[in-house]
PDB file of C-alpha atoms in Angstrom:
ATOM      1  CA  MET A   1       3.855 -11.513 -33.136  1.00  0.00           C
ATOM      2  CA  ALA A   2       5.751 -13.793 -30.759  1.00  0.00           C
ATOM      3  CA  HIS A   3       5.043 -14.238 -27.041  1.00  0.00           C
ATOM      4  CA  SER A   4       7.306 -15.289 -24.210  1.00  0.00           C
ATOM      5  CA  HIS A   5       6.459 -15.762 -20.485  1.00  0.00           C
ATOM      6  CA  ASP A   6       8.753 -16.403 -17.564  1.00  0.00           C
ATOM      7  CA  HIS A   7       6.347 -18.918 -16.040  1.00  0.00           C
ATOM      8  CA  ALA A   8       8.566 -20.021 -13.169  1.00  0.00           C
ATOM      9  CA  ALA A   9       9.069 -16.527 -11.779  1.00  0.00           C
ATOM     10  CA  GLN A  10       5.445 -15.579 -12.254  1.00  0.00           C
ATOM     11  CA  GLY A  11       4.110 -18.829 -10.833  1.00  0.00           C
ATOM     12  CA  HIS A  12       6.177 -18.425  -7.695  1.00  0.00           C
ATOM     13  CA  SER A  13       5.082 -14.818  -7.322  1.00  0.00           C
ATOM     14  CA  HIS A  14       1.381 -15.576  -7.796  1.00  0.00           C
ATOM     15  CA  GLY A  15       1.574 -18.600  -5.491  1.00  0.00           C
ATOM     16  CA  ALA A  16       3.246 -16.634  -2.716  1.00  0.00           C
ATOM     17  CA  GLY A  17       0.844 -13.740  -3.247  1.00  0.00           C
ATOM     18  CA  HIS A  18      -2.187 -16.020  -3.059  1.00  0.00           C
ATOM     19  CA  ALA A  19      -0.938 -17.616   0.186  1.00  0.00           C
ATOM     20  CA  HIS A  20      -0.334 -14.193   1.740  1.00  0.00           C
ATOM     21  CA  GLY A  21      -3.718 -12.932   0.543  1.00  0.00           C
ATOM     22  CA  SER A  22      -5.610 -15.881   2.040  1.00  0.00           C
ATOM     23  CA  THR A  23      -4.049 -15.568   5.514  1.00  0.00           C
ATOM     24  CA  ASP A  24      -4.200 -11.753   5.450  1.00  0.00           C
ATOM     25  CA  LYS A  25      -7.898 -11.933   4.619  1.00  0.00           C
ATOM     26  CA  LYS A  26      -8.571 -14.095   7.715  1.00  0.00           C
ATOM     27  CA  ARG A  27      -6.422 -11.870   9.926  1.00  0.00           C
ATOM     28  CA  VAL A  28      -8.257  -8.727   8.832  1.00  0.00           C
ATOM     29  CA  LEU A  29     -11.663 -10.367   9.417  1.00  0.00           C
ATOM     30  CA  ILE A  30     -10.709 -11.391  12.980  1.00  0.00           C
ATOM     31  CA  ALA A  31      -9.448  -7.877  13.714  1.00  0.00           C
ATOM     32  CA  ALA A  32     -12.622  -6.353  12.247  1.00  0.00           C
ATOM     33  CA  CYS A  33     -14.835  -8.491  14.504  1.00  0.00           C
ATOM     34  CA  LEU A  34     -12.789  -7.687  17.630  1.00  0.00           C
ATOM     35  CA  THR A  35     -12.757  -3.965  16.827  1.00  0.00           C
ATOM     36  CA  ALA A  36     -16.470  -3.718  15.999  1.00  0.00           C
ATOM     37  CA  GLY A  37     -17.448  -5.679  19.108  1.00  0.00           C
ATOM     38  CA  PHE A  38     -15.517  -3.526  21.545  1.00  0.00           C
ATOM     39  CA  MET A  39     -16.319  -0.255  19.762  1.00  0.00           C
ATOM     40  CA  VAL A  40     -19.871  -0.429  21.147  1.00  0.00           C
ATOM     41  CA  VAL A  41     -18.579  -1.008  24.683  1.00  0.00           C
ATOM     42  CA  GLU A  42     -16.125   1.878  24.466  1.00  0.00           C
ATOM     43  CA  ALA A  43     -18.692   4.299  23.020  1.00  0.00           C
ATOM     44  CA  LEU A  44     -21.093   3.527  25.878  1.00  0.00           C
ATOM     45  CA  GLY A  45     -18.222   3.879  28.351  1.00  0.00           C
ATOM     46  CA  GLY A  46     -17.288   7.263  26.914  1.00  0.00           C
ATOM     47  CA  LEU A  47     -20.869   8.540  27.177  1.00  0.00           C
ATOM     48  CA  LEU A  48     -21.312   7.274  30.744  1.00  0.00           C
ATOM     49  CA  THR A  49     -17.962   8.555  32.038  1.00  0.00           C
ATOM     50  CA  GLY A  50     -17.874  11.797  30.022  1.00  0.00           C
ATOM     51  CA  SER A  51     -14.418  10.932  28.648  1.00  0.00           C
ATOM     52  CA  LEU A  52     -13.443  12.432  25.289  1.00  0.00           C
ATOM     53  CA  ALA A  53     -10.441  10.080  25.188  1.00  0.00           C
ATOM     54  CA  LEU A  54     -12.788   7.078  25.268  1.00  0.00           C
ATOM     55  CA  LEU A  55     -15.180   8.648  22.763  1.00  0.00           C
ATOM     56  CA  ALA A  56     -12.232   9.527  20.519  1.00  0.00           C
ATOM     57  CA  ASP A  57     -10.973   5.965  20.669  1.00  0.00           C
ATOM     58  CA  ALA A  58     -14.501   4.667  20.022  1.00  0.00           C
ATOM     59  CA  GLY A  59     -14.637   6.970  16.994  1.00  0.00           C
ATOM     60  CA  HIS A  60     -11.357   5.509  15.795  1.00  0.00           C
ATOM     61  CA  MET A  61     -12.725   2.019  16.325  1.00  0.00           C
ATOM     62  CA  LEU A  62     -15.920   2.817  14.413  1.00  0.00           C
ATOM     63  CA  ALA A  63     -13.927   4.022  11.420  1.00  0.00           C
ATOM     64  CA  ASP A  64     -11.532   1.125  11.849  1.00  0.00           C
ATOM     65  CA  SER A  65     -14.360  -1.420  11.868  1.00  0.00           C
ATOM     66  CA  ILE A  66     -15.555  -0.028   8.542  1.00  0.00           C
ATOM     67  CA  ALA A  67     -12.003   0.235   7.208  1.00  0.00           C
ATOM     68  CA  LEU A  68     -11.115  -3.309   8.261  1.00  0.00           C
ATOM     69  CA  GLY A  69     -14.340  -4.530   6.668  1.00  0.00           C
ATOM     70  CA  LEU A  70     -13.359  -2.766   3.440  1.00  0.00           C
ATOM     71  CA  ALA A  71      -9.852  -4.193   3.709  1.00  0.00           C
ATOM     72  CA  TRP A  72     -11.324  -7.691   4.066  1.00  0.00           C
ATOM     73  CA  TYR A  73     -13.541  -7.098   1.032  1.00  0.00           C
ATOM     74  CA  ALA A  74     -10.544  -5.823  -0.916  1.00  0.00           C
ATOM     75  CA  PHE A  75      -8.659  -9.064  -0.186  1.00  0.00           C
ATOM     76  CA  HIS A  76     -11.804 -10.947  -1.201  1.00  0.00           C
ATOM     77  CA  LEU A  77     -11.964  -9.104  -4.545  1.00  0.00           C
ATOM     78  CA  ALA A  78      -8.226  -9.483  -5.123  1.00  0.00           C
ATOM     79  CA  GLY A  79      -8.676 -13.255  -5.187  1.00  0.00           C
ATOM     80  CA  ARG A  80     -10.951 -13.048  -8.212  1.00  0.00           C
ATOM     81  CA  PRO A  81      -9.465 -13.821 -11.628  1.00  0.00           C
ATOM     82  CA  ALA A  82      -8.819 -11.117 -14.205  1.00  0.00           C
ATOM     83  CA  THR A  83     -11.555 -10.379 -16.728  1.00  0.00           C
ATOM     84  CA  GLY A  84     -11.709  -9.055 -20.267  1.00  0.00           C
ATOM     85  CA  ARG A  85     -12.471  -5.601 -18.853  1.00  0.00           C
ATOM     86  CA  LEU A  86     -10.155  -5.748 -15.821  1.00  0.00           C
ATOM     87  CA  THR A  87      -7.127  -7.479 -17.322  1.00  0.00           C
ATOM     88  CA  TYR A  88      -4.963  -7.017 -14.208  1.00  0.00           C
ATOM     89  CA  GLY A  89      -7.688  -8.337 -11.935  1.00  0.00           C
ATOM     90  CA  PHE A  90      -8.825  -6.653  -8.727  1.00  0.00           C
ATOM     91  CA  GLY A  91      -5.452  -6.383  -6.964  1.00  0.00           C
ATOM     92  CA  ARG A  92      -5.409  -2.591  -7.041  1.00  0.00           C
ATOM     93  CA  VAL A  93      -8.653  -2.421  -5.022  1.00  0.00           C
ATOM     94  CA  LYS A  94      -6.461  -3.021  -1.950  1.00  0.00           C
ATOM     95  CA  THR A  95      -4.430   0.097  -2.733  1.00  0.00           C
ATOM     96  CA  LEU A  96      -7.570   2.152  -3.309  1.00  0.00           C
ATOM     97  CA  VAL A  97      -8.905   1.019   0.071  1.00  0.00           C
ATOM     98  CA  ALA A  98      -5.578   1.914   1.717  1.00  0.00           C
ATOM     99  CA  TYR A  99      -5.836   5.434   0.285  1.00  0.00           C
ATOM    100  CA  THR A 100      -9.461   5.735   1.436  1.00  0.00           C
ATOM    101  CA  ASN A 101      -8.442   4.553   4.911  1.00  0.00           C
ATOM    102  CA  GLY A 102      -5.880   7.348   5.107  1.00  0.00           C
ATOM    103  CA  ILE A 103      -8.552   9.934   4.275  1.00  0.00           C
ATOM    104  CA  ALA A 104     -10.879   8.468   6.926  1.00  0.00           C
ATOM    105  CA  ILE A 105      -8.152   8.675   9.581  1.00  0.00           C
ATOM    106  CA  PHE A 106      -7.561  12.328   8.674  1.00  0.00           C
ATOM    107  CA  ALA A 107     -11.247  13.152   9.064  1.00  0.00           C
ATOM    108  CA  ILE A 108     -11.575  11.440  12.452  1.00  0.00           C
ATOM    109  CA  ALA A 109      -8.363  12.967  13.821  1.00  0.00           C
ATOM    110  CA  LEU A 110      -9.502  16.476  12.835  1.00  0.00           C
ATOM    111  CA  TRP A 111     -12.871  15.875  14.527  1.00  0.00           C
ATOM    112  CA  ILE A 112     -11.103  14.822  17.736  1.00  0.00           C
ATOM    113  CA  VAL A 113      -8.948  17.974  17.684  1.00  0.00           C
ATOM    114  CA  TYR A 114     -12.091  20.090  17.248  1.00  0.00           C
ATOM    115  CA  GLU A 115     -13.854  18.360  20.151  1.00  0.00           C
ATOM    116  CA  ALA A 116     -10.763  18.601  22.340  1.00  0.00           C
ATOM    117  CA  TRP A 117     -10.574  22.364  21.792  1.00  0.00           C
ATOM    118  CA  GLY A 118     -14.164  22.680  23.006  1.00  0.00           C
ATOM    119  CA  ARG A 119     -13.384  20.577  26.086  1.00  0.00           C
ATOM    120  CA  LEU A 120     -10.350  22.722  26.931  1.00  0.00           C
ATOM    121  CA  LEU A 121     -12.456  25.881  26.735  1.00  0.00           C
ATOM    122  CA  THR A 122     -15.278  24.339  28.746  1.00  0.00           C
ATOM    123  CA  PRO A 123     -13.958  21.488  30.962  1.00  0.00           C
ATOM    124  CA  ALA A 124     -16.429  18.696  31.662  1.00  0.00           C
ATOM    125  CA  PRO A 125     -16.498  16.219  34.581  1.00  0.00           C
ATOM    126  CA  VAL A 126     -14.949  12.806  33.879  1.00  0.00           C
ATOM    127  CA  LEU A 127     -15.477   9.586  35.909  1.00  0.00           C
ATOM    128  CA  GLY A 128     -11.910   8.329  36.230  1.00  0.00           C
ATOM    129  CA  GLY A 129     -12.618   4.877  37.715  1.00  0.00           C
ATOM    130  CA  PRO A 130     -15.026   3.479  35.110  1.00  0.00           C
ATOM    131  CA  MET A 131     -12.979   5.203  32.399  1.00  0.00           C
ATOM    132  CA  LEU A 132      -9.867   3.306  33.536  1.00  0.00           C
ATOM    133  CA  VAL A 133     -11.667  -0.064  33.446  1.00  0.00           C
ATOM    134  CA  VAL A 134     -13.017   0.487  29.923  1.00  0.00           C
ATOM    135  CA  ALA A 135      -9.669   1.834  28.677  1.00  0.00           C
ATOM    136  CA  ILE A 136      -7.746  -1.192  29.989  1.00  0.00           C
ATOM    137  CA  ALA A 137     -10.224  -3.573  28.372  1.00  0.00           C
ATOM    138  CA  GLY A 138      -9.904  -1.615  25.110  1.00  0.00           C
ATOM    139  CA  LEU A 139      -6.115  -1.793  25.268  1.00  0.00           C
ATOM    140  CA  LEU A 140      -6.227  -5.592  25.637  1.00  0.00           C
ATOM    141  CA  VAL A 141      -8.597  -5.966  22.669  1.00  0.00           C
ATOM    142  CA  ASN A 142      -6.456  -3.672  20.511  1.00  0.00           C
ATOM    143  CA  ILE A 143      -3.261  -5.498  21.448  1.00  0.00           C
ATOM    144  CA  GLY A 144      -4.934  -8.741  20.390  1.00  0.00           C
ATOM    145  CA  SER A 145      -6.002  -7.236  17.052  1.00  0.00           C
ATOM    146  CA  PHE A 146      -2.550  -5.738  16.500  1.00  0.00           C
ATOM    147  CA  PHE A 147      -0.767  -9.072  16.948  1.00  0.00           C
ATOM    148  CA  VAL A 148      -3.278 -10.823  14.684  1.00  0.00           C
ATOM    149  CA  LEU A 149      -2.538  -8.328  11.893  1.00  0.00           C
ATOM    150  CA  HIS A 150       1.191  -7.971  12.614  1.00  0.00           C
ATOM    151  CA  GLY A 151       1.815 -11.528  11.446  1.00  0.00           C
ATOM    152  CA  GLY A 152       0.487 -10.674   7.963  1.00  0.00           C
ATOM    153  CA  ASP A 153       2.234  -9.415   4.836  1.00  0.00           C
ATOM    154  CA  ARG A 154       3.622  -5.999   5.780  1.00  0.00           C
ATOM    155  CA  ASP A 155       4.595  -5.276   2.151  1.00  0.00           C
ATOM    156  CA  SER A 156       0.875  -4.999   1.378  1.00  0.00           C
ATOM    157  CA  LEU A 157      -0.429  -1.429   1.529  1.00  0.00           C
ATOM    158  CA  ASN A 158      -3.872  -2.766   2.411  1.00  0.00           C
ATOM    159  CA  MET A 159      -2.499  -4.734   5.367  1.00  0.00           C
ATOM    160  CA  ARG A 160      -0.384  -1.791   6.489  1.00  0.00           C
ATOM    161  CA  GLY A 161      -3.478   0.412   6.372  1.00  0.00           C
ATOM    162  CA  ALA A 162      -5.337  -2.085   8.564  1.00  0.00           C
ATOM    163  CA  ILE A 163      -2.415  -2.229  11.024  1.00  0.00           C
ATOM    164  CA  LEU A 164      -2.326   1.577  11.113  1.00  0.00           C
ATOM    165  CA  HIS A 165      -5.980   1.738  12.121  1.00  0.00           C
ATOM    166  CA  VAL A 166      -5.526  -0.765  14.949  1.00  0.00           C
ATOM    167  CA  LEU A 167      -2.307   0.945  16.075  1.00  0.00           C
ATOM    168  CA  GLY A 168      -4.263   4.190  16.323  1.00  0.00           C
ATOM    169  CA  ASP A 169      -6.843   2.433  18.508  1.00  0.00           C
ATOM    170  CA  LEU A 170      -4.076   0.979  20.662  1.00  0.00           C
ATOM    171  CA  LEU A 171      -2.524   4.417  21.196  1.00  0.00           C
ATOM    172  CA  GLY A 172      -5.975   5.826  21.948  1.00  0.00           C
ATOM    173  CA  SER A 173      -6.595   3.224  24.632  1.00  0.00           C
ATOM    174  CA  ALA A 174      -3.160   3.843  26.151  1.00  0.00           C
ATOM    175  CA  ALA A 175      -3.862   7.602  26.213  1.00  0.00           C
ATOM    176  CA  ALA A 176      -7.236   6.970  27.884  1.00  0.00           C
ATOM    177  CA  ILE A 177      -5.537   4.865  30.578  1.00  0.00           C
ATOM    178  CA  VAL A 178      -2.985   7.618  31.293  1.00  0.00           C
ATOM    179  CA  ALA A 179      -5.747  10.245  31.355  1.00  0.00           C
ATOM    180  CA  ALA A 180      -7.853   8.140  33.747  1.00  0.00           C
ATOM    181  CA  LEU A 181      -4.884   7.653  36.113  1.00  0.00           C
ATOM    182  CA  VAL A 182      -4.120  11.390  36.128  1.00  0.00           C
ATOM    183  CA  ILE A 183      -7.783  12.259  36.770  1.00  0.00           C
ATOM    184  CA  LEU A 184      -7.997   9.722  39.611  1.00  0.00           C
ATOM    185  CA  ALA A 185      -4.762  11.012  41.169  1.00  0.00           C
ATOM    186  CA  THR A 186      -5.216  14.784  40.701  1.00  0.00           C
ATOM    187  CA  GLY A 187      -8.737  15.457  39.406  1.00  0.00           C
ATOM    188  CA  TRP A 188      -7.235  17.456  36.503  1.00  0.00           C
ATOM    189  CA  THR A 189      -9.690  16.720  33.644  1.00  0.00           C
ATOM    190  CA  PRO A 190      -7.964  18.748  30.853  1.00  0.00           C
ATOM    191  CA  ILE A 191      -5.497  15.859  30.530  1.00  0.00           C
ATOM    192  CA  ASP A 192      -8.301  13.939  28.773  1.00  0.00           C
ATOM    193  CA  PRO A 193      -8.622  16.194  25.670  1.00  0.00           C
ATOM    194  CA  ILE A 194      -4.878  17.009  25.647  1.00  0.00           C
ATOM    195  CA  LEU A 195      -3.883  13.342  25.286  1.00  0.00           C
ATOM    196  CA  SER A 196      -6.625  12.841  22.688  1.00  0.00           C
ATOM    197  CA  VAL A 197      -5.036  15.564  20.541  1.00  0.00           C
ATOM    198  CA  LEU A 198      -1.529  14.117  20.949  1.00  0.00           C
ATOM    199  CA  VAL A 199      -2.725  10.703  19.765  1.00  0.00           C
ATOM    200  CA  SER A 200      -4.517  12.298  16.817  1.00  0.00           C
ATOM    201  CA  LEU A 201      -1.359  14.145  15.735  1.00  0.00           C
ATOM    202  CA  LEU A 202       0.675  10.928  15.861  1.00  0.00           C
ATOM    203  CA  ILE A 203      -1.905   9.130  13.747  1.00  0.00           C
ATOM    204  CA  LEU A 204      -2.116  12.004  11.237  1.00  0.00           C
ATOM    205  CA  SER A 205       1.591  11.783  10.386  1.00  0.00           C
ATOM    206  CA  THR A 206       1.391   8.043   9.804  1.00  0.00           C
ATOM    207  CA  ALA A 207      -1.826   8.383   7.793  1.00  0.00           C
ATOM    208  CA  TRP A 208      -0.152  10.951   5.533  1.00  0.00           C
ATOM    209  CA  SER A 209       2.692   8.512   4.829  1.00  0.00           C
ATOM    210  CA  LEU A 210       0.219   5.737   3.961  1.00  0.00           C
ATOM    211  CA  MET A 211      -1.807   8.008   1.656  1.00  0.00           C
ATOM    212  CA  ARG A 212       1.334   9.216  -0.107  1.00  0.00           C
ATOM    213  CA  GLU A 213       2.510   5.661  -0.803  1.00  0.00           C
ATOM    214  CA  ALA A 214      -0.945   4.540  -1.947  1.00  0.00           C
ATOM    215  CA  ALA A 215      -1.247   7.571  -4.251  1.00  0.00           C
ATOM    216  CA  HIS A 216       2.171   6.764  -5.739  1.00  0.00           C
ATOM    217  CA  VAL A 217       0.960   3.247  -6.587  1.00  0.00           C
ATOM    218  CA  LEU A 218      -2.312   4.537  -8.038  1.00  0.00           C
ATOM    219  CA  LEU A 219      -0.333   6.982 -10.213  1.00  0.00           C
ATOM    220  CA  GLU A 220       1.807   4.031 -11.380  1.00  0.00           C
ATOM    221  CA  GLY A 221       5.006   5.568 -10.056  1.00  0.00           C
ATOM    222  CA  VAL A 222       8.244   3.591  -9.899  1.00  0.00           C
ATOM    223  CA  PRO A 223       8.348   1.634  -6.596  1.00  0.00           C
ATOM    224  CA  ALA A 224      10.576   3.298  -3.979  1.00  0.00           C
ATOM    225  CA  SER A 225      12.899   0.283  -3.861  1.00  0.00           C
ATOM    226  CA  LEU A 226      13.620   0.424  -7.609  1.00  0.00           C
ATOM    227  CA  ASP A 227      15.442   2.816  -9.956  1.00  0.00           C
ATOM    228  CA  ARG A 228      14.248   2.595 -13.549  1.00  0.00           C
ATOM    229  CA  ASP A 229      17.397   4.076 -15.109  1.00  0.00           C
ATOM    230  CA  LEU A 230      19.747   1.852 -13.085  1.00  0.00           C
ATOM    231  CA  ILE A 231      17.695  -1.218 -14.053  1.00  0.00           C
ATOM    232  CA  ALA A 232      17.964  -0.253 -17.737  1.00  0.00           C
ATOM    233  CA  LYS A 233      21.750   0.162 -17.412  1.00  0.00           C
ATOM    234  CA  ASP A 234      21.994  -3.157 -15.574  1.00  0.00           C
ATOM    235  CA  ILE A 235      20.245  -4.972 -18.437  1.00  0.00           C
ATOM    236  CA  GLU A 236      22.440  -3.236 -21.016  1.00  0.00           C
ATOM    237  CA  GLY A 237      25.561  -4.235 -19.074  1.00  0.00           C
ATOM    238  CA  THR A 238      24.712  -7.820 -18.126  1.00  0.00           C
ATOM    239  CA  VAL A 239      22.443  -9.352 -20.775  1.00  0.00           C
ATOM    240  CA  LYS A 240      24.421 -10.518 -23.769  1.00  0.00           C
ATOM    241  CA  GLY A 241      23.355  -9.029 -27.081  1.00  0.00           C
ATOM    242  CA  VAL A 242      21.409  -6.085 -25.620  1.00  0.00           C
ATOM    243  CA  ARG A 243      22.759  -2.848 -27.086  1.00  0.00           C
ATOM    244  CA  GLU A 244      20.283  -0.463 -25.486  1.00  0.00           C
ATOM    245  CA  VAL A 245      17.098  -0.309 -23.387  1.00  0.00           C
ATOM    246  CA  HIS A 246      14.519   2.473 -23.799  1.00  0.00           C
ATOM    247  CA  HIS A 247      10.773   3.147 -23.438  1.00  0.00           C
ATOM    248  CA  MET A 248      11.067   1.534 -20.009  1.00  0.00           C
ATOM    249  CA  HIS A 249       8.233   1.798 -17.483  1.00  0.00           C
ATOM    250  CA  VAL A 250       8.275   0.253 -14.007  1.00  0.00           C
ATOM    251  CA  TRP A 251       5.262   0.244 -11.683  1.00  0.00           C
ATOM    252  CA  SER A 252       3.385  -1.809  -9.121  1.00  0.00           C
ATOM    253  CA  ILE A 253      -0.171  -3.114  -9.175  1.00  0.00           C
ATOM    254  CA  ASP A 254      -0.683  -3.238  -5.412  1.00  0.00           C
ATOM    255  CA  GLY A 255       2.508  -2.025  -3.742  1.00  0.00           C
ATOM    256  CA  SER A 256       4.103  -5.481  -3.654  1.00  0.00           C
ATOM    257  CA  SER A 257       3.832  -6.981  -7.164  1.00  0.00           C
ATOM    258  CA  ASN A 258       6.176  -5.098  -9.545  1.00  0.00           C
ATOM    259  CA  MET A 259       5.837  -4.959 -13.335  1.00  0.00           C
ATOM    260  CA  ALA A 260       7.763  -3.478 -16.241  1.00  0.00           C
ATOM    261  CA  THR A 261       7.573  -2.819 -19.977  1.00  0.00           C
ATOM    262  CA  LEU A 262      10.576  -1.958 -22.122  1.00  0.00           C
ATOM    263  CA  HIS A 263      12.068  -1.937 -25.601  1.00  0.00           C
ATOM    264  CA  ALA A 264      15.363  -3.813 -25.974  1.00  0.00           C
ATOM    265  CA  CYS A 265      17.514  -2.914 -28.978  1.00  0.00           C
ATOM    266  CA  LEU A 266      19.535  -6.018 -29.854  1.00  0.00           C
ATOM    267  CA  ASN A 267      22.726  -6.497 -31.817  1.00  0.00           C
ATOM    268  CA  GLU A 268      22.347  -8.014 -35.273  1.00  0.00           C
ATOM    269  CA  GLY A 269      22.387 -11.799 -35.244  1.00  0.00           C
ATOM    270  CA  VAL A 270      21.206 -12.131 -31.630  1.00  0.00           C
ATOM    271  CA  ASP A 271      18.331 -14.552 -31.087  1.00  0.00           C
ATOM    272  CA  ALA A 272      15.388 -12.447 -29.889  1.00  0.00           C
ATOM    273  CA  TYR A 273      13.737 -15.196 -27.823  1.00  0.00           C
ATOM    274  CA  THR A 274      16.975 -15.964 -25.936  1.00  0.00           C
ATOM    275  CA  ALA A 275      17.603 -12.276 -25.224  1.00  0.00           C
ATOM    276  CA  VAL A 276      14.053 -11.643 -24.007  1.00  0.00           C
ATOM    277  CA  SER A 277      14.172 -14.707 -21.728  1.00  0.00           C
ATOM    278  CA  ALA A 278      17.485 -13.519 -20.269  1.00  0.00           C
ATOM    279  CA  ILE A 279      16.063 -10.034 -19.648  1.00  0.00           C
ATOM    280  CA  LYS A 280      13.008 -11.449 -17.867  1.00  0.00           C
ATOM    281  CA  LYS A 281      15.145 -13.699 -15.669  1.00  0.00           C
ATOM    282  CA  ARG A 282      17.439 -10.799 -14.786  1.00  0.00           C
ATOM    283  CA  LEU A 283      14.479  -8.559 -13.895  1.00  0.00           C
ATOM    284  CA  ALA A 284      12.920 -11.246 -11.684  1.00  0.00           C
ATOM    285  CA  ALA A 285      16.107 -12.398  -9.954  1.00  0.00           C
ATOM    286  CA  GLU A 286      17.874  -9.075  -9.396  1.00  0.00           C
ATOM    287  CA  HIS A 287      15.106  -6.500  -9.270  1.00  0.00           C
ATOM    288  CA  GLY A 288      11.998  -8.309  -7.994  1.00  0.00           C
ATOM    289  CA  ILE A 289       9.977  -7.590 -11.133  1.00  0.00           C
ATOM    290  CA  SER A 290       7.660 -10.578 -11.488  1.00  0.00           C
ATOM    291  CA  HIS A 291       6.057  -9.704 -14.818  1.00  0.00           C
ATOM    292  CA  ALA A 292       7.693  -7.920 -17.749  1.00  0.00           C
ATOM    293  CA  THR A 293       6.679  -7.140 -21.323  1.00  0.00           C
ATOM    294  CA  VAL A 294       9.771  -6.865 -23.539  1.00  0.00           C
ATOM    295  CA  GLU A 295       9.746  -5.642 -27.125  1.00  0.00           C
ATOM    296  CA  PRO A 296      12.927  -6.656 -28.991  1.00  0.00           C
ATOM    297  CA  GLU A 297      14.188  -4.395 -31.784  1.00  0.00           C
ATOM    298  CA  PHE A 298      16.900  -4.508 -34.406  1.00  0.00           C
ATOM    299  CA  GLY A 299      17.775  -0.990 -35.442  1.00  0.00           C
ATOM    300  CA  GLN A 300      14.983   1.553 -35.638  1.00  0.00           C
ATOM    301  CA  CYS A 301      12.327   1.749 -32.898  1.00  0.00           C
ATOM    302  CA  ALA A 302       8.891   0.888 -34.279  1.00  0.00           C
ATOM    303  CA  ASP A 303       7.266   3.629 -32.193  1.00  0.00           C
ATOM    304  CA  GLY A 304       9.331   6.281 -33.926  1.00  0.00           C
ATOM    305  CA  ARG A 305      11.790   8.781 -32.580  1.00  0.00           C
ATOM    306  CA  ASP A 306       9.230  11.413 -31.591  1.00  0.00           C
ATOM    307  CA  GLU A 307       7.615   9.154 -28.969  1.00  0.00           C
ATOM    308  CA  HIS A 308      10.800   8.196 -27.119  1.00  0.00           C
ATOM    309  CA  ASP A 309      10.931   9.062 -23.471  1.00  0.00           C
ATOM    310  CA  HIS A 310      13.495  11.777 -22.817  1.00  0.00           C
ATOM    311  CA  ASP A 311      15.688   9.696 -20.533  1.00  0.00           C
ATOM    312  CA  HIS A 312      16.391   7.042 -23.163  1.00  0.00           C
ATOM    313  CA  ASP A 313      16.300   8.867 -26.503  1.00  0.00           C
ATOM    314  CA  HIS A 314      18.760   7.201 -28.875  1.00  0.00           C
ATOM    315  CA  ASP A 315      19.450   6.952 -32.586  1.00  0.00           C
ATOM    316  CA  HIS A 316      18.756   3.658 -34.346  1.00  0.00           C
ATOM    317  CA  ASP A 317      19.831   2.341 -37.719  1.00  0.00           C
ATOM    318  CA  ALA A 318      17.001   1.528 -40.069  1.00  0.00           C
ATOM    319  CA  ALA A 319      16.082  -2.154 -39.907  1.00  0.00           C
ATOM    320  CA  PRO A 320      12.913  -4.242 -39.704  1.00  0.00           C
ATOM    321  CA  HIS A 321      11.130  -4.661 -36.377  1.00  0.00           C
ATOM    322  CA  HIS A 322      11.069  -8.225 -35.078  1.00  0.00           C
ATOM    323  CA  GLY A 323       8.073  -8.644 -32.790  1.00  0.00           C
ATOM    324  CA  HIS A 324       6.633  -8.004 -29.354  1.00  0.00           C
ATOM    325  CA  TYR A 325       7.347 -10.405 -26.476  1.00  0.00           C
ATOM    326  CA  HIS A 326       5.154 -10.531 -23.364  1.00  0.00           C
TER     327      HIS A 326
END
């Protein structure tokens, strides 16, 4: 069994990924500390002023502190080397955390809607002045956290999940400021729960998008930016000596690092090592697939006709199988 690696492409990918991971880890930790610190202030402010908008934002910040802590830990785990049991390493922990974050946002948003309904039925007094001061301070802290995270790798689902949490806090603080101004100007307290619900609905739609993308990665779906069948046709049309590509699978470990496995049926007389190297280079350069496992074949597929995927089911002439290249 022969083995072939495209070390240059993979080295660049891992190097860039490691650099992103290191800075993203620091960014998430800073945001977690800022969020956790001000969450206590905002919760106390919400209790003292009677503002649901402040309490809602404090609830967001509590969940976000935990979520950002998990995101930091996910980056920490992702830096560990692969093991004999976890051969791809811990990179997918980041995606799992992103999915969990989406669920947490859903739960908090639904709680805020429930509380807001109670406030609309039974309005409660709200101290507009102190509420405004706390809300402005919260907005400044959230803006700081947002810009810290915004400079990170936005292709990372884990980082996007962290940004989503802080963006929700930022919107919550902005809503609390508007509510405080309306209460100070008119005394109309229902604006407080109404704006809380509006913010929750905005966050819910974004959380759903994040969860859907994270679930797609966890199910090893083809990345949205790639088309498996078009990639197979591209290899068949551009790599010399490749007659057909089948049994092709394309997926992502963490939403940013793409991988593929495929069988390449070669014309007789073609050097297998040269063809596999050309396929790997094409996948890396044109399709952003940093790691590929390519099995070259001459004639009949070693896996047999019954196991072919339906999209690439072809006849092969009987001939010996020539090895598996990674």
